[in-house]
Amino acid sequence: MKRIVSCLLALVFVVAGCSESSKVAEDPADNESPEITTRSKPVLHPVFHTRVTGQPARNPALKIDIHSDWEAPWNRAEFFLSVQSSRFPEDVRILLPVNIGNFAGCKTRFVQLPFEIHQDETLVFELLDDDSMSVDQQKQVVTACSSTGFVIVTLGSIVQPELTPFSALGAEAGRQFGKSIIEDIKLHKFSNYGKAEFRVGATMPHFPHDANDLSVLCGNYCYATLRIYCPPTEIPFKTNEIASK
């Protein structure tokens, strides 16, 4: 009898030990250090509120083809491309000169955007003519774009970004990212020559010839088409570079 009781007690201890071992194996997060948990949280860009992973292939590039820039029988429109993401704060957008300044006469431009994109984000593009700007203001914006290729519109101002790579900015940078060059800018006074929306997929083409055309439509007329791709390496920006056809 004593032998039977001893065997039963031994069996209970073995089962209990196995249960405890399986609990540890099933729940490894209990042993995870706070440092690892903190590192896994997404880092957000302080200006654009987009995710920052530091992967070059996450930064989208554009091939911009202008099909028509006529705004009147004898006048040509001078286009900026406005870029927004569904992750941007509502008061933030990027402004790129298309056929102005160093790029006057361009029909095609290649440019890389200064933020990362991820699946299911939506990008909105608008083709704007800058008739509401004075000649001096236009020169200011074109000059500001010569260092990075773009300016930022935020809180009603046009801001020239610093040369610090935007993808490398940390959260501590806040909104101290550049200097305001034009105050009280109203983009709704610009002439709008078309709009296009693009939803980011699970995969993106690496080269423009693999991307589909995205029409920037104004009613039924297409002034420009875009191709959106994510090159495997960064595209260097050169202020004197003009891609034209």
Tab-separated table of C-alpha atoms in Angstrom:
chain	number	residue	atom	x	y	z
A	1	MET	CA	0.000	0.000	0.000
A	2	LYS	CA	2.796	2.382	0.942
A	3	ARG	CA	4.495	1.599	-2.359
A	4	ILE	CA	1.315	2.504	-4.290
A	5	VAL	CA	0.946	5.838	-2.443
A	6	SER	CA	4.587	6.688	-3.131
A	7	CYS	CA	4.151	6.005	-6.835
A	8	LEU	CA	1.043	8.213	-6.997
A	9	LEU	CA	2.841	11.102	-5.266
A	10	ALA	CA	5.773	10.789	-7.662
A	11	LEU	CA	3.388	10.867	-10.626
A	12	VAL	CA	1.732	14.066	-9.324
A	13	PHE	CA	5.121	15.831	-9.030
A	14	VAL	CA	6.144	14.803	-12.557
A	15	VAL	CA	2.859	16.065	-14.087
A	16	ALA	CA	3.109	19.348	-12.188
A	17	GLY	CA	6.682	19.830	-13.389
A	18	CYS	CA	5.725	19.179	-17.005
A	19	SER	CA	2.846	21.677	-16.816
A	20	GLU	CA	5.156	24.388	-15.477
A	21	SER	CA	7.743	23.678	-18.177
A	22	SER	CA	5.155	23.891	-20.950
A	23	LYS	CA	3.889	27.214	-19.582
A	24	VAL	CA	7.344	28.779	-19.912
A	25	ALA	CA	7.769	27.393	-23.416
A	26	GLU	CA	4.394	28.737	-24.580
A	27	ASP	CA	4.916	32.229	-23.193
A	28	PRO	CA	8.454	33.401	-24.086
A	29	ALA	CA	7.318	37.047	-24.032
A	30	ASP	CA	7.302	36.854	-20.226
A	31	ASN	CA	11.087	36.611	-20.328
A	32	GLU	CA	11.564	39.299	-23.005
A	33	SER	CA	13.629	42.249	-21.883
A	34	PRO	CA	12.031	45.729	-21.869
A	35	GLU	CA	14.767	46.862	-24.268
A	36	ILE	CA	13.667	44.411	-26.981
A	37	THR	CA	9.986	45.317	-26.508
A	38	THR	CA	10.761	49.036	-26.855
A	39	ARG	CA	12.812	48.471	-29.999
A	40	SER	CA	9.947	46.702	-31.714
A	41	LYS	CA	7.641	49.736	-31.538
A	42	PRO	CA	7.383	51.648	-34.859
A	43	VAL	CA	9.259	54.935	-35.149
A	44	LEU	CA	7.246	57.750	-36.737
A	45	HIS	CA	8.692	60.610	-38.756
A	46	PRO	CA	8.324	63.837	-36.717
A	47	VAL	CA	7.035	65.860	-39.684
A	48	PHE	CA	5.207	63.407	-41.940
A	49	HIS	CA	4.025	60.920	-39.264
A	50	THR	CA	5.031	58.076	-41.584
A	51	ARG	CA	6.856	54.968	-40.355
A	52	VAL	CA	10.668	55.062	-40.368
A	53	THR	CA	12.462	51.741	-40.806
A	54	GLY	CA	15.633	52.962	-42.509
A	55	GLN	CA	15.112	50.652	-45.501
A	56	PRO	CA	16.023	52.515	-48.746
A	57	ALA	CA	13.597	50.382	-50.774
A	58	ARG	CA	10.695	51.897	-48.796
A	59	ASN	CA	11.276	55.396	-50.221
A	60	PRO	CA	9.099	55.893	-53.310
A	61	ALA	CA	10.335	57.526	-56.482
A	62	LEU	CA	8.326	59.123	-59.273
A	63	LYS	CA	8.684	59.280	-63.020
A	64	ILE	CA	6.662	62.349	-64.022
A	65	ASP	CA	5.672	62.749	-67.679
A	66	ILE	CA	4.071	66.029	-68.744
A	67	HIS	CA	1.832	65.587	-71.794
A	68	SER	CA	0.579	69.162	-72.038
A	69	ASP	CA	1.415	72.439	-70.287
A	70	TRP	CA	-0.767	74.820	-72.292
A	71	GLU	CA	-3.016	77.026	-70.154
A	72	ALA	CA	-3.988	79.578	-72.840
A	73	PRO	CA	-3.311	80.029	-76.573
A	74	TRP	CA	0.054	81.708	-75.892
A	75	ASN	CA	0.835	80.765	-72.302
A	76	ARG	CA	2.353	77.705	-70.697
A	77	ALA	CA	1.555	76.525	-67.186
A	78	GLU	CA	4.390	76.267	-64.658
A	79	PHE	CA	3.639	73.154	-62.663
A	80	PHE	CA	4.261	72.071	-59.103
A	81	LEU	CA	3.344	68.571	-58.026
A	82	SER	CA	1.685	68.402	-54.614
A	83	VAL	CA	2.142	65.100	-52.742
A	84	GLN	CA	0.213	63.934	-49.686
A	85	SER	CA	-0.033	60.630	-47.833
A	86	SER	CA	-2.947	59.296	-45.818
A	87	ARG	CA	-0.487	59.222	-42.892
A	88	PHE	CA	0.445	62.923	-43.162
A	89	PRO	CA	-1.086	65.443	-40.762
A	90	GLU	CA	-3.823	67.284	-42.645
A	91	ASP	CA	-1.777	70.515	-42.747
A	92	VAL	CA	1.309	68.939	-44.368
A	93	ARG	CA	2.124	68.298	-48.012
A	94	ILE	CA	5.226	68.192	-50.222
A	95	LEU	CA	5.620	70.521	-53.193
A	96	LEU	CA	7.909	69.599	-56.122
A	97	PRO	CA	8.752	71.874	-59.061
A	98	VAL	CA	8.089	70.022	-62.301
A	99	ASN	CA	8.895	72.376	-65.199
A	100	ILE	CA	10.070	75.497	-63.357
A	101	GLY	CA	13.509	77.042	-62.763
A	102	ASN	CA	16.289	74.518	-63.479
A	103	PHE	CA	13.599	72.208	-64.811
A	104	ALA	CA	12.007	74.697	-67.221
A	105	GLY	CA	11.011	72.918	-70.410
A	106	CYS	CA	11.089	69.481	-68.812
A	107	LYS	CA	8.682	66.897	-70.109
A	108	THR	CA	10.001	64.109	-67.880
A	109	ARG	CA	11.400	64.159	-64.355
A	110	PHE	CA	12.629	61.487	-61.972
A	111	VAL	CA	12.488	62.367	-58.293
A	112	GLN	CA	12.555	60.428	-55.025
A	113	LEU	CA	10.200	61.381	-52.195
A	114	PRO	CA	11.586	62.013	-48.679
A	115	PHE	CA	9.439	59.534	-46.736
A	116	GLU	CA	8.756	55.814	-46.540
A	117	ILE	CA	5.586	54.116	-47.735
A	118	HIS	CA	3.960	50.947	-46.412
A	119	GLN	CA	1.099	48.719	-47.484
A	120	ASP	CA	-2.412	50.217	-47.586
A	121	GLU	CA	-1.292	53.850	-47.362
A	122	THR	CA	-2.873	56.160	-49.950
A	123	LEU	CA	-0.856	58.770	-51.844
A	124	VAL	CA	-2.606	61.786	-53.387
A	125	PHE	CA	-0.999	63.797	-56.195
A	126	GLU	CA	-2.207	67.151	-57.540
A	127	LEU	CA	-0.771	69.122	-60.447
A	128	LEU	CA	-0.813	72.818	-59.557
A	129	ASP	CA	-0.031	75.980	-61.514
A	130	ASP	CA	1.541	78.777	-59.496
A	131	ASP	CA	-0.237	81.808	-61.010
A	132	SER	CA	-1.081	83.080	-57.514
A	133	MET	CA	2.607	83.575	-56.668
A	134	SER	CA	4.543	86.715	-57.435
A	135	VAL	CA	7.728	86.445	-59.506
A	136	ASP	CA	9.833	86.945	-56.353
A	137	GLN	CA	7.921	84.258	-54.457
A	138	GLN	CA	8.347	81.799	-57.301
A	139	LYS	CA	12.102	82.465	-57.316
A	140	GLN	CA	12.205	81.881	-53.558
A	141	VAL	CA	10.505	78.524	-53.862
A	142	VAL	CA	12.614	77.396	-56.823
A	143	THR	CA	15.792	78.413	-54.970
A	144	ALA	CA	14.624	76.573	-51.852
A	145	CYS	CA	14.013	73.435	-53.934
A	146	SER	CA	17.530	73.541	-55.375
A	147	SER	CA	19.068	71.994	-52.240
A	148	THR	CA	16.720	69.058	-51.663
A	149	GLY	CA	14.365	69.002	-54.662
A	150	PHE	CA	11.241	69.884	-52.698
A	151	VAL	CA	9.664	72.214	-50.144
A	152	ILE	CA	7.059	71.485	-47.483
A	153	VAL	CA	3.748	73.256	-47.067
A	154	THR	CA	2.620	73.260	-43.434
A	155	LEU	CA	0.425	75.523	-41.307
A	156	GLY	CA	-0.044	77.891	-44.258
A	157	SER	CA	3.697	78.393	-44.836
A	158	ILE	CA	6.194	77.103	-47.362
A	159	VAL	CA	9.210	75.706	-45.545
A	160	GLN	CA	12.658	74.984	-46.953
A	161	PRO	CA	13.876	71.743	-45.329
A	162	GLU	CA	17.392	71.358	-43.982
A	163	LEU	CA	19.840	69.099	-45.781
A	164	THR	CA	19.558	66.439	-43.055
A	165	PRO	CA	18.110	63.324	-44.691
A	166	PHE	CA	14.476	63.250	-43.697
A	167	SER	CA	14.437	59.498	-43.302
A	168	ALA	CA	17.127	59.865	-40.611
A	169	LEU	CA	15.297	62.421	-38.477
A	170	GLY	CA	14.507	61.214	-34.993
A	171	ALA	CA	11.397	61.967	-32.983
A	172	GLU	CA	13.321	64.573	-30.969
A	173	ALA	CA	13.634	66.732	-34.097
A	174	GLY	CA	9.996	67.788	-33.789
A	175	ARG	CA	8.987	70.408	-36.307
A	176	GLN	CA	12.301	72.291	-36.206
A	177	PHE	CA	13.175	70.902	-39.615
A	178	GLY	CA	13.741	73.995	-41.761
A	179	LYS	CA	13.046	77.671	-42.270
A	180	SER	CA	9.878	79.335	-43.484
A	181	ILE	CA	10.358	81.188	-46.766
A	182	ILE	CA	6.777	82.222	-47.593
A	183	GLU	CA	4.083	82.903	-45.004
A	184	ASP	CA	0.332	82.779	-45.518
A	185	ILE	CA	0.410	80.702	-48.702
A	186	LYS	CA	-3.012	79.589	-49.937
A	187	LEU	CA	-2.812	76.611	-52.244
A	188	HIS	CA	-6.510	76.818	-53.069
A	189	LYS	CA	-5.636	79.903	-55.124
A	190	PHE	CA	-3.471	77.776	-57.400
A	191	SER	CA	-4.947	76.460	-60.629
A	192	ASN	CA	-5.490	72.708	-60.326
A	193	TYR	CA	-4.643	70.718	-63.461
A	194	GLY	CA	-5.494	67.277	-62.184
A	195	LYS	CA	-5.466	64.776	-59.344
A	196	ALA	CA	-4.512	61.113	-58.925
A	197	GLU	CA	-4.682	58.654	-56.013
A	198	PHE	CA	-2.519	55.610	-55.465
A	199	ARG	CA	-2.900	52.860	-52.880
A	200	VAL	CA	0.346	51.214	-51.800
A	201	GLY	CA	0.347	47.458	-52.348
A	202	ALA	CA	2.133	44.636	-50.562
A	203	THR	CA	4.945	44.818	-53.117
A	204	MET	CA	6.245	47.686	-55.232
A	205	PRO	CA	8.197	47.616	-58.506
A	206	HIS	CA	11.882	48.536	-58.222
A	207	PHE	CA	12.141	50.279	-61.593
A	208	PRO	CA	9.919	52.745	-63.496
A	209	HIS	CA	9.536	50.505	-66.565
A	210	ASP	CA	7.893	47.897	-64.320
A	211	ALA	CA	5.330	50.362	-62.895
A	212	ASN	CA	1.927	51.145	-64.383
A	213	ASP	CA	0.975	54.616	-65.605
A	214	LEU	CA	-1.140	56.638	-63.167
A	215	SER	CA	-3.095	59.376	-64.957
A	216	VAL	CA	-3.360	62.820	-63.373
A	217	LEU	CA	-6.811	63.743	-64.597
A	218	CYS	CA	-8.533	67.107	-64.847
A	219	GLY	CA	-12.049	66.108	-65.844
A	220	ASN	CA	-11.454	63.803	-68.799
A	221	TYR	CA	-8.144	65.398	-69.812
A	222	CYS	CA	-4.761	64.035	-68.758
A	223	TYR	CA	-2.021	66.656	-68.384
A	224	ALA	CA	0.467	64.239	-66.848
A	225	THR	CA	1.090	60.608	-65.943
A	226	LEU	CA	3.097	59.198	-63.046
A	227	ARG	CA	4.938	55.957	-62.461
A	228	ILE	CA	5.539	55.089	-58.810
A	229	TYR	CA	8.286	52.682	-57.841
A	230	CYS	CA	10.658	51.931	-54.949
A	231	PRO	CA	14.281	51.722	-56.146
A	232	PRO	CA	16.542	49.347	-54.212
A	233	THR	CA	19.040	52.167	-53.540
A	234	GLU	CA	18.701	55.907	-52.978
A	235	ILE	CA	18.499	58.205	-56.008
A	236	PRO	CA	20.984	61.089	-55.516
A	237	PHE	CA	19.562	64.552	-56.162
A	238	LYS	CA	21.575	66.912	-58.374
A	239	THR	CA	20.529	70.538	-58.647
A	240	ASN	CA	21.683	70.873	-62.254
A	241	GLU	CA	20.116	67.624	-63.416
A	242	ILE	CA	17.363	68.009	-66.007
A	243	ALA	CA	15.704	64.934	-67.458
A	244	SER	CA	13.817	65.899	-70.594
A	245	LYS	CA	12.485	64.370	-73.740
